[in-house]
mmCIF file of C-alpha atoms in Angstrom:
data_model
loop_
_atom_site.group_PDB
_atom_site.id
_atom_site.type_symbol
_atom_site.label_atom_id
_atom_site.label_comp_id
_atom_site.label_asym_id
_atom_site.label_seq_id
_atom_site.Cartn_x
_atom_site.Cartn_y
_atom_site.Cartn_z
ATOM 1 C CA MET A 23 -129.829 -48.572 -136.579
ATOM 2 C CA VAL A 24 -130.684 -44.555 -136.637
ATOM 3 C CA SER A 25 -132.225 -42.824 -133.658
ATOM 4 C CA GLU A 26 -134.966 -42.039 -132.978
ATOM 5 C CA ARG A 27 -134.500 -38.839 -130.733
ATOM 6 C CA GLY A 28 -134.693 -35.956 -132.654
ATOM 7 C CA PHE A 29 -131.806 -33.363 -134.004
ATOM 8 C CA ASP A 30 -131.389 -30.632 -131.122
ATOM 9 C CA GLU A 31 -131.514 -33.721 -128.612
ATOM 10 C CA LEU A 32 -128.893 -35.296 -130.533
ATOM 11 C CA VAL A 33 -126.464 -32.758 -131.274
ATOM 12 C CA ALA A 34 -126.650 -30.889 -127.786
ATOM 13 C CA GLU A 35 -125.924 -34.167 -126.200
ATOM 14 C CA ALA A 36 -122.709 -34.436 -128.261
ATOM 15 C CA GLU A 37 -122.133 -30.825 -127.493
ATOM 16 C CA ALA A 38 -122.459 -30.765 -123.736
ATOM 17 C CA ALA A 39 -120.657 -34.206 -123.581
ATOM 18 C CA PRO A 40 -116.416 -34.324 -122.772
ATOM 19 C CA ILE A 41 -113.732 -34.129 -125.359
ATOM 20 C CA GLU A 42 -110.366 -34.381 -123.456
ATOM 21 C CA GLY A 43 -107.636 -37.545 -124.139
ATOM 22 C CA TRP A 44 -107.739 -39.486 -126.709
ATOM 23 C CA GLY A 45 -110.640 -41.647 -126.363
ATOM 24 C CA PHE A 46 -113.505 -42.663 -128.886
ATOM 25 C CA SER A 47 -115.330 -45.219 -126.073
ATOM 26 C CA TRP A 48 -117.986 -42.398 -126.385
ATOM 27 C CA LEU A 49 -119.031 -43.554 -129.645
ATOM 28 C CA ALA A 50 -120.113 -46.831 -128.160
ATOM 29 C CA GLY A 51 -122.873 -47.633 -130.380
ATOM 30 C CA ARG A 52 -122.709 -44.980 -132.724
ATOM 31 C CA ALA A 53 -119.996 -44.906 -134.904
ATOM 32 C CA THR A 54 -117.714 -47.312 -136.404
ATOM 33 C CA GLU A 55 -113.567 -47.301 -137.740
ATOM 34 C CA GLU A 56 -111.764 -49.958 -138.894
ATOM 35 C CA ARG A 57 -108.310 -50.504 -137.347
ATOM 36 C CA PRO A 58 -105.244 -50.840 -139.264
ATOM 37 C CA PRO A 59 -103.992 -54.309 -140.316
ATOM 38 C CA TRP A 60 -100.459 -53.408 -139.062
ATOM 39 C CA GLY A 61 -101.873 -53.260 -135.285
ATOM 40 C CA TYR A 62 -99.674 -50.057 -133.883
ATOM 41 C CA ALA A 63 -99.935 -50.720 -130.275
ATOM 42 C CA ARG A 64 -98.809 -54.148 -130.800
ATOM 43 C CA LEU A 65 -95.853 -53.347 -132.428
ATOM 44 C CA VAL A 66 -95.118 -50.222 -130.073
ATOM 45 C CA GLY A 67 -95.535 -52.852 -127.554
ATOM 46 C CA ALA A 68 -93.392 -54.892 -128.920
ATOM 47 C CA ARG A 69 -90.421 -52.105 -129.214
ATOM 48 C CA LEU A 70 -90.735 -51.241 -125.213
ATOM 49 C CA ALA A 71 -90.004 -54.385 -123.692
ATOM 50 C CA ALA A 72 -86.816 -54.240 -125.746
ATOM 51 C CA VAL A 73 -85.244 -50.466 -125.322
ATOM 52 C CA ASP A 74 -84.737 -48.812 -122.252
ATOM 53 C CA ALA A 75 -85.933 -45.316 -123.247
ATOM 54 C CA ALA A 76 -88.872 -44.031 -124.799
ATOM 55 C CA LEU A 77 -90.506 -41.657 -126.037
ATOM 56 C CA ASP A 78 -94.202 -40.956 -127.175
ATOM 57 C CA ILE A 79 -94.376 -37.316 -128.625
ATOM 58 C CA ASP A 80 -98.645 -36.062 -128.880
ATOM 59 C CA THR A 81 -99.610 -38.344 -126.230
ATOM 60 C CA GLY A 82 -103.450 -37.076 -126.424
ATOM 61 C CA GLY A 83 -104.373 -38.728 -123.228
ATOM 62 C CA GLY A 84 -102.156 -41.495 -123.004
ATOM 63 C CA GLU A 85 -104.644 -44.707 -123.808
ATOM 64 C CA VAL A 86 -102.708 -46.171 -126.312
ATOM 65 C CA LEU A 87 -99.241 -45.474 -125.244
ATOM 66 C CA ALA A 88 -100.903 -47.155 -121.714
ATOM 67 C CA GLU A 89 -102.078 -50.152 -123.256
ATOM 68 C CA ALA A 90 -99.147 -50.546 -125.085
ATOM 69 C CA ALA A 91 -96.520 -50.209 -122.259
ATOM 70 C CA SER A 92 -96.980 -54.285 -121.214
ATOM 71 C CA ALA A 93 -93.656 -54.199 -120.158
ATOM 72 C CA PRO A 94 -92.592 -50.443 -120.448
ATOM 73 C CA PRO A 95 -88.459 -49.597 -120.155
ATOM 74 C CA PRO A 96 -86.618 -47.602 -117.372
ATOM 75 C CA LEU A 97 -87.480 -44.516 -118.344
ATOM 76 C CA LEU A 98 -90.784 -43.430 -121.013
ATOM 77 C CA VAL A 99 -91.627 -39.645 -120.956
ATOM 78 C CA ALA A 100 -94.459 -38.803 -123.097
ATOM 79 C CA THR A 101 -95.174 -35.231 -124.565
ATOM 80 C CA GLU A 102 -98.388 -33.146 -124.847
ATOM 81 C CA ALA A 103 -99.378 -29.919 -125.757
ATOM 82 C CA TRP A 104 -103.234 -29.375 -125.377
ATOM 83 C CA PRO A 105 -104.292 -28.820 -121.679
ATOM 84 C CA PRO A 106 -107.048 -30.494 -121.021
ATOM 85 C CA ASN A 107 -104.829 -34.036 -121.766
ATOM 86 C CA VAL A 108 -102.667 -32.990 -119.388
ATOM 87 C CA PRO A 109 -103.538 -34.005 -116.756
ATOM 88 C CA VAL A 110 -105.710 -37.195 -118.515
ATOM 89 C CA ALA A 111 -102.010 -38.449 -119.499
ATOM 90 C CA ARG A 112 -100.592 -38.153 -116.581
ATOM 91 C CA ARG A 113 -102.898 -40.359 -114.651
ATOM 92 C CA ASN A 114 -102.836 -42.931 -117.448
ATOM 93 C CA LEU A 115 -99.289 -42.862 -117.966
ATOM 94 C CA SER A 116 -98.470 -43.226 -113.536
ATOM 95 C CA ARG A 117 -100.139 -46.286 -114.120
ATOM 96 C CA VAL A 118 -97.243 -47.676 -116.050
ATOM 97 C CA GLY A 119 -95.003 -45.450 -114.606
ATOM 98 C CA GLY A 120 -95.100 -43.595 -117.703
ATOM 99 C CA HIS A 121 -93.951 -39.298 -117.120
ATOM 100 C CA VAL A 122 -96.116 -36.429 -119.204
ATOM 101 C CA VAL A 123 -94.068 -33.260 -120.038
ATOM 102 C CA ARG A 124 -96.606 -30.443 -121.081
ATOM 103 C CA VAL A 125 -95.422 -28.478 -123.629
ATOM 104 C CA GLY A 126 -96.089 -25.541 -126.550
ATOM 105 C CA ASP A 127 -97.830 -25.875 -129.669
ATOM 106 C CA ARG A 128 -94.407 -26.380 -131.931
ATOM 107 C CA PRO A 129 -91.297 -26.140 -129.823
ATOM 108 C CA PRO A 130 -88.034 -28.450 -129.531
ATOM 109 C CA LEU A 131 -88.455 -30.820 -127.710
ATOM 110 C CA PRO A 132 -87.006 -30.348 -124.334
ATOM 111 C CA PHE A 133 -84.897 -33.349 -123.599
ATOM 112 C CA ARG A 134 -80.839 -33.479 -124.815
ATOM 113 C CA ASP A 135 -79.871 -34.547 -127.793
ATOM 114 C CA ALA A 136 -79.401 -38.326 -128.197
ATOM 115 C CA ALA A 137 -81.956 -38.912 -125.137
ATOM 116 C CA PHE A 138 -84.191 -41.973 -126.340
ATOM 117 C CA ASP A 139 -83.786 -45.431 -128.187
ATOM 118 C CA LEU A 140 -87.243 -45.309 -129.346
ATOM 119 C CA VAL A 141 -89.710 -42.793 -129.673
ATOM 120 C CA VAL A 142 -93.514 -43.256 -131.179
ATOM 121 C CA SER A 143 -96.231 -40.556 -131.953
ATOM 122 C CA ARG A 144 -99.520 -41.555 -133.217
ATOM 123 C CA HIS A 145 -100.795 -39.122 -135.328
ATOM 124 C CA PRO A 146 -98.781 -36.617 -134.406
ATOM 125 C CA VAL A 147 -100.214 -32.972 -135.243
ATOM 126 C CA ASP A 148 -97.080 -31.853 -137.056
ATOM 127 C CA THR A 149 -94.104 -34.266 -137.080
ATOM 128 C CA ARG A 150 -90.353 -32.388 -135.893
ATOM 129 C CA TRP A 151 -88.497 -34.746 -138.093
ATOM 130 C CA ASP A 152 -85.483 -32.922 -137.258
ATOM 131 C CA GLU A 153 -85.951 -32.626 -133.273
ATOM 132 C CA VAL A 154 -86.972 -36.467 -133.569
ATOM 133 C CA ALA A 155 -83.678 -37.451 -134.905
ATOM 134 C CA ARG A 156 -82.167 -34.688 -132.755
ATOM 135 C CA VAL A 157 -83.215 -36.908 -129.544
ATOM 136 C CA LEU A 158 -83.162 -40.441 -131.299
ATOM 137 C CA ARG A 159 -79.451 -42.010 -130.377
ATOM 138 C CA PRO A 160 -77.791 -43.911 -132.991
ATOM 139 C CA GLY A 161 -79.181 -46.715 -134.111
ATOM 140 C CA GLY A 162 -82.523 -45.438 -132.078
ATOM 141 C CA SER A 163 -86.189 -45.810 -134.163
ATOM 142 C CA PHE A 164 -89.317 -44.186 -134.664
ATOM 143 C CA LEU A 165 -92.032 -45.470 -135.085
ATOM 144 C CA SER A 166 -95.800 -43.704 -135.639
ATOM 145 C CA GLN A 167 -98.765 -43.870 -137.467
ATOM 146 C CA GLN A 168 -99.847 -40.923 -139.326
ATOM 147 C CA ILE A 169 -102.982 -39.933 -140.960
ATOM 148 C CA GLY A 170 -103.547 -39.640 -144.306
ATOM 149 C CA PRO A 171 -104.614 -37.219 -147.146
ATOM 150 C CA GLY A 172 -107.944 -36.539 -147.985
ATOM 151 C CA THR A 173 -108.711 -38.959 -144.058
ATOM 152 C CA VAL A 174 -112.994 -39.040 -143.738
ATOM 153 C CA ARG A 175 -112.892 -36.150 -146.778
ATOM 154 C CA GLU A 176 -116.430 -37.292 -147.028
ATOM 155 C CA LEU A 177 -117.484 -35.453 -144.050
ATOM 156 C CA SER A 178 -115.639 -32.971 -144.322
ATOM 157 C CA GLU A 179 -116.998 -31.856 -147.680
ATOM 158 C CA ALA A 180 -120.702 -32.676 -145.955
ATOM 159 C CA ILE A 181 -120.016 -29.867 -143.754
ATOM 160 C CA LEU A 182 -117.962 -27.142 -146.247
ATOM 161 C CA GLY A 183 -118.877 -28.441 -149.175
ATOM 162 C CA PRO A 184 -116.754 -29.252 -152.163
ATOM 163 C CA LEU A 185 -112.561 -28.830 -151.331
ATOM 164 C CA PRO A 186 -109.684 -28.908 -153.188
ATOM 165 C CA PRO A 187 -107.306 -31.903 -153.564
ATOM 166 C CA PRO A 188 -105.284 -32.695 -150.409
ATOM 167 C CA GLU A 189 -102.266 -31.210 -150.275
ATOM 168 C CA HIS A 190 -101.055 -32.491 -147.223
ATOM 169 C CA ARG A 191 -100.272 -35.584 -144.485
ATOM 170 C CA HIS A 192 -99.147 -37.165 -148.281
ATOM 171 C CA PRO A 193 -96.488 -40.683 -147.257
ATOM 172 C CA GLU A 194 -94.174 -40.163 -149.590
ATOM 173 C CA HIS A 195 -93.871 -36.711 -148.276
ATOM 174 C CA ALA A 196 -93.320 -38.322 -144.887
ATOM 175 C CA VAL A 197 -90.466 -40.791 -146.679
ATOM 176 C CA ALA A 198 -88.981 -37.062 -148.306
ATOM 177 C CA SER A 199 -88.754 -35.277 -144.435
ATOM 178 C CA ALA A 200 -87.289 -38.258 -142.451
ATOM 179 C CA GLU A 201 -84.775 -38.844 -144.934
ATOM 180 C CA ALA A 202 -83.779 -35.042 -145.048
ATOM 181 C CA ALA A 203 -83.601 -35.165 -141.749
ATOM 182 C CA GLY A 204 -80.904 -37.626 -141.926
ATOM 183 C CA LEU A 205 -83.247 -40.843 -141.251
ATOM 184 C CA THR A 206 -83.652 -43.858 -143.165
ATOM 185 C CA VAL A 207 -86.922 -45.327 -143.569
ATOM 186 C CA VAL A 208 -87.330 -49.179 -143.069
ATOM 187 C CA ASP A 209 -91.100 -49.249 -143.474
ATOM 188 C CA LEU A 210 -93.736 -47.509 -144.412
ATOM 189 C CA ARG A 211 -97.856 -48.717 -145.016
ATOM 190 C CA THR A 212 -100.402 -47.160 -145.995
ATOM 191 C CA ALA A 213 -104.252 -47.906 -145.530
ATOM 192 C CA THR A 214 -107.988 -47.173 -146.020
ATOM 193 C CA LEU A 215 -110.643 -47.627 -143.292
ATOM 194 C CA ARG A 216 -114.370 -47.748 -143.487
ATOM 195 C CA THR A 217 -115.772 -45.460 -140.875
ATOM 196 C CA VAL A 218 -119.863 -45.218 -140.194
ATOM 197 C CA PHE A 219 -121.677 -42.248 -137.944
ATOM 198 C CA GLN A 220 -125.121 -43.852 -137.131
ATOM 199 C CA ASP A 221 -125.930 -40.543 -136.011
ATOM 200 C CA ILE A 222 -125.454 -36.310 -136.000
ATOM 201 C CA GLY A 223 -124.598 -36.949 -132.412
ATOM 202 C CA ALA A 224 -121.420 -39.044 -133.477
ATOM 203 C CA VAL A 225 -120.934 -36.509 -136.072
ATOM 204 C CA ALA A 226 -121.318 -33.262 -133.956
ATOM 205 C CA TRP A 227 -119.229 -35.037 -131.527
ATOM 206 C CA PHE A 228 -115.835 -36.144 -133.515
ATOM 207 C CA LEU A 229 -116.899 -33.003 -134.717
ATOM 208 C CA ARG A 230 -115.697 -31.089 -131.592
ATOM 209 C CA LYS A 231 -112.846 -33.541 -131.061
ATOM 210 C CA VAL A 232 -110.691 -34.633 -133.977
ATOM 211 C CA VAL A 233 -110.521 -30.498 -134.892
ATOM 212 C CA TRP A 234 -108.698 -30.523 -138.009
ATOM 213 C CA THR A 235 -111.363 -32.543 -140.260
ATOM 214 C CA VAL A 236 -113.816 -29.465 -140.239
ATOM 215 C CA PRO A 237 -111.221 -27.144 -138.988
ATOM 216 C CA GLY A 238 -113.442 -24.269 -136.789
ATOM 217 C CA PHE A 239 -116.317 -26.470 -136.358
ATOM 218 C CA THR A 240 -119.002 -25.215 -133.736
ATOM 219 C CA VAL A 241 -122.388 -26.407 -133.342
ATOM 220 C CA ASP A 242 -123.441 -23.328 -133.684
ATOM 221 C CA ARG A 243 -121.463 -22.417 -136.908
ATOM 222 C CA HIS A 244 -122.423 -25.425 -138.770
ATOM 223 C CA ARG A 245 -125.616 -25.678 -137.089
ATOM 224 C CA ALA A 246 -127.446 -25.793 -140.894
ATOM 225 C CA ALA A 247 -125.131 -28.183 -142.272
ATOM 226 C CA LEU A 248 -125.253 -30.178 -139.758
ATOM 227 C CA ARG A 249 -128.736 -30.802 -139.930
ATOM 228 C CA ARG A 250 -129.032 -31.489 -143.671
ATOM 229 C CA LEU A 251 -126.578 -34.191 -142.884
ATOM 230 C CA ASP A 252 -129.334 -35.663 -140.008
ATOM 231 C CA GLU A 253 -132.097 -35.092 -142.641
ATOM 232 C CA ARG A 254 -129.505 -37.332 -144.849
ATOM 233 C CA ILE A 255 -128.909 -40.121 -142.683
ATOM 234 C CA ARG A 256 -132.485 -40.411 -141.756
ATOM 235 C CA THR A 257 -133.225 -40.443 -145.033
ATOM 236 C CA GLU A 258 -130.078 -43.271 -146.377
ATOM 237 C CA GLY A 259 -128.976 -44.672 -143.432
ATOM 238 C CA PRO A 260 -125.406 -44.504 -141.654
ATOM 239 C CA PHE A 261 -123.033 -41.752 -143.116
ATOM 240 C CA VAL A 262 -119.842 -43.614 -143.919
ATOM 241 C CA ALA A 263 -116.276 -41.173 -144.487
ATOM 242 C CA HIS A 264 -112.787 -43.253 -145.280
ATOM 243 C CA ALA A 265 -109.890 -42.931 -143.070
ATOM 244 C CA ARG A 266 -106.826 -42.728 -144.141
ATOM 245 C CA ARG A 267 -103.724 -44.079 -142.352
ATOM 246 C CA PHE A 268 -100.148 -44.849 -142.729
ATOM 247 C CA LEU A 269 -96.819 -45.989 -140.985
ATOM 248 C CA ILE A 270 -94.105 -45.122 -140.984
ATOM 249 C CA GLU A 271 -91.157 -46.353 -138.999
ATOM 250 C CA ALA A 272 -86.955 -44.613 -139.518
ATOM 251 C CA CYS A 273 -83.978 -45.097 -138.084
ATOM 252 C CA ARG A 274 -81.220 -42.816 -136.720
ATOM 253 C CA ARG A 275 -77.729 -43.940 -138.681
#
C-alpha cells in the first residue's frame, strides 16, 4: 500500500533513522527482497560446526554470523572496517563467543598465514583473494555470498539516469581471481531477486545504507530525483527493482 504521508515527512524520517550494522529491520512493512535459494546463513552454520577456527570478513554488524553460529568453533573472529559497525558487531558476536577486529578499508588481514579452516564473507566490499588464500589452511574453504553486476540497477537509474553496462562484480571475474590466487572453485550459483519499495522513505533509507547503489547519495543532493520517484510510486504503485547475488565457494589446495 502506498503511504498516505507526504514526501517531506517520509524522507525526513528516513534521514533521521540509524543505519549502523547490517540489519534491515527498519524496512519491515515498507520494502521486501526475495532471499537467495541457497540459504547462506544455513550453509555457514553447517560449516562453522565442523571447523576449529573461522573468520568472517566485512561482518557489518555481525548479524548474519551471529544467526549462523548456533554451534560456533573454538576460534571465531570477524573483521569490520566501518567504525559505527564495530560496536554493533562486538555486541552481537559476544553472544556466540566471537571476537571483532577493526581494520582499515583495504589492509592486509591482520592474521598469520594458514590461521583458519574457514573464511566466510557476505556482501564483501572487495574480496582480497590473495589474502583469503594466505590465511586459509591447506584444505580450508572460503564461502561467500556476493553482490552481482547491476544489482538494483533500476533504482540507481531512477536517481542518476541511464548508466553504462556494469563492469564489475561479475561471477566469472570472481572465479578467475580465486583461481589466480591458488584456490579451486567448487561451487558457483547465481540468483536474481525481486526487490519492492513501498514508499520513498524506504528508498531514501536504503540508499543511505547501501552506499554503492548511488555513490555519494544524500537526501539534499538527490532531493529532486527522490521527489520524482515519490510521484511515480504514488501514481503507479510500489517501485520494483532486481537484486543480483552469487554464491561462490573455493578451497585452498
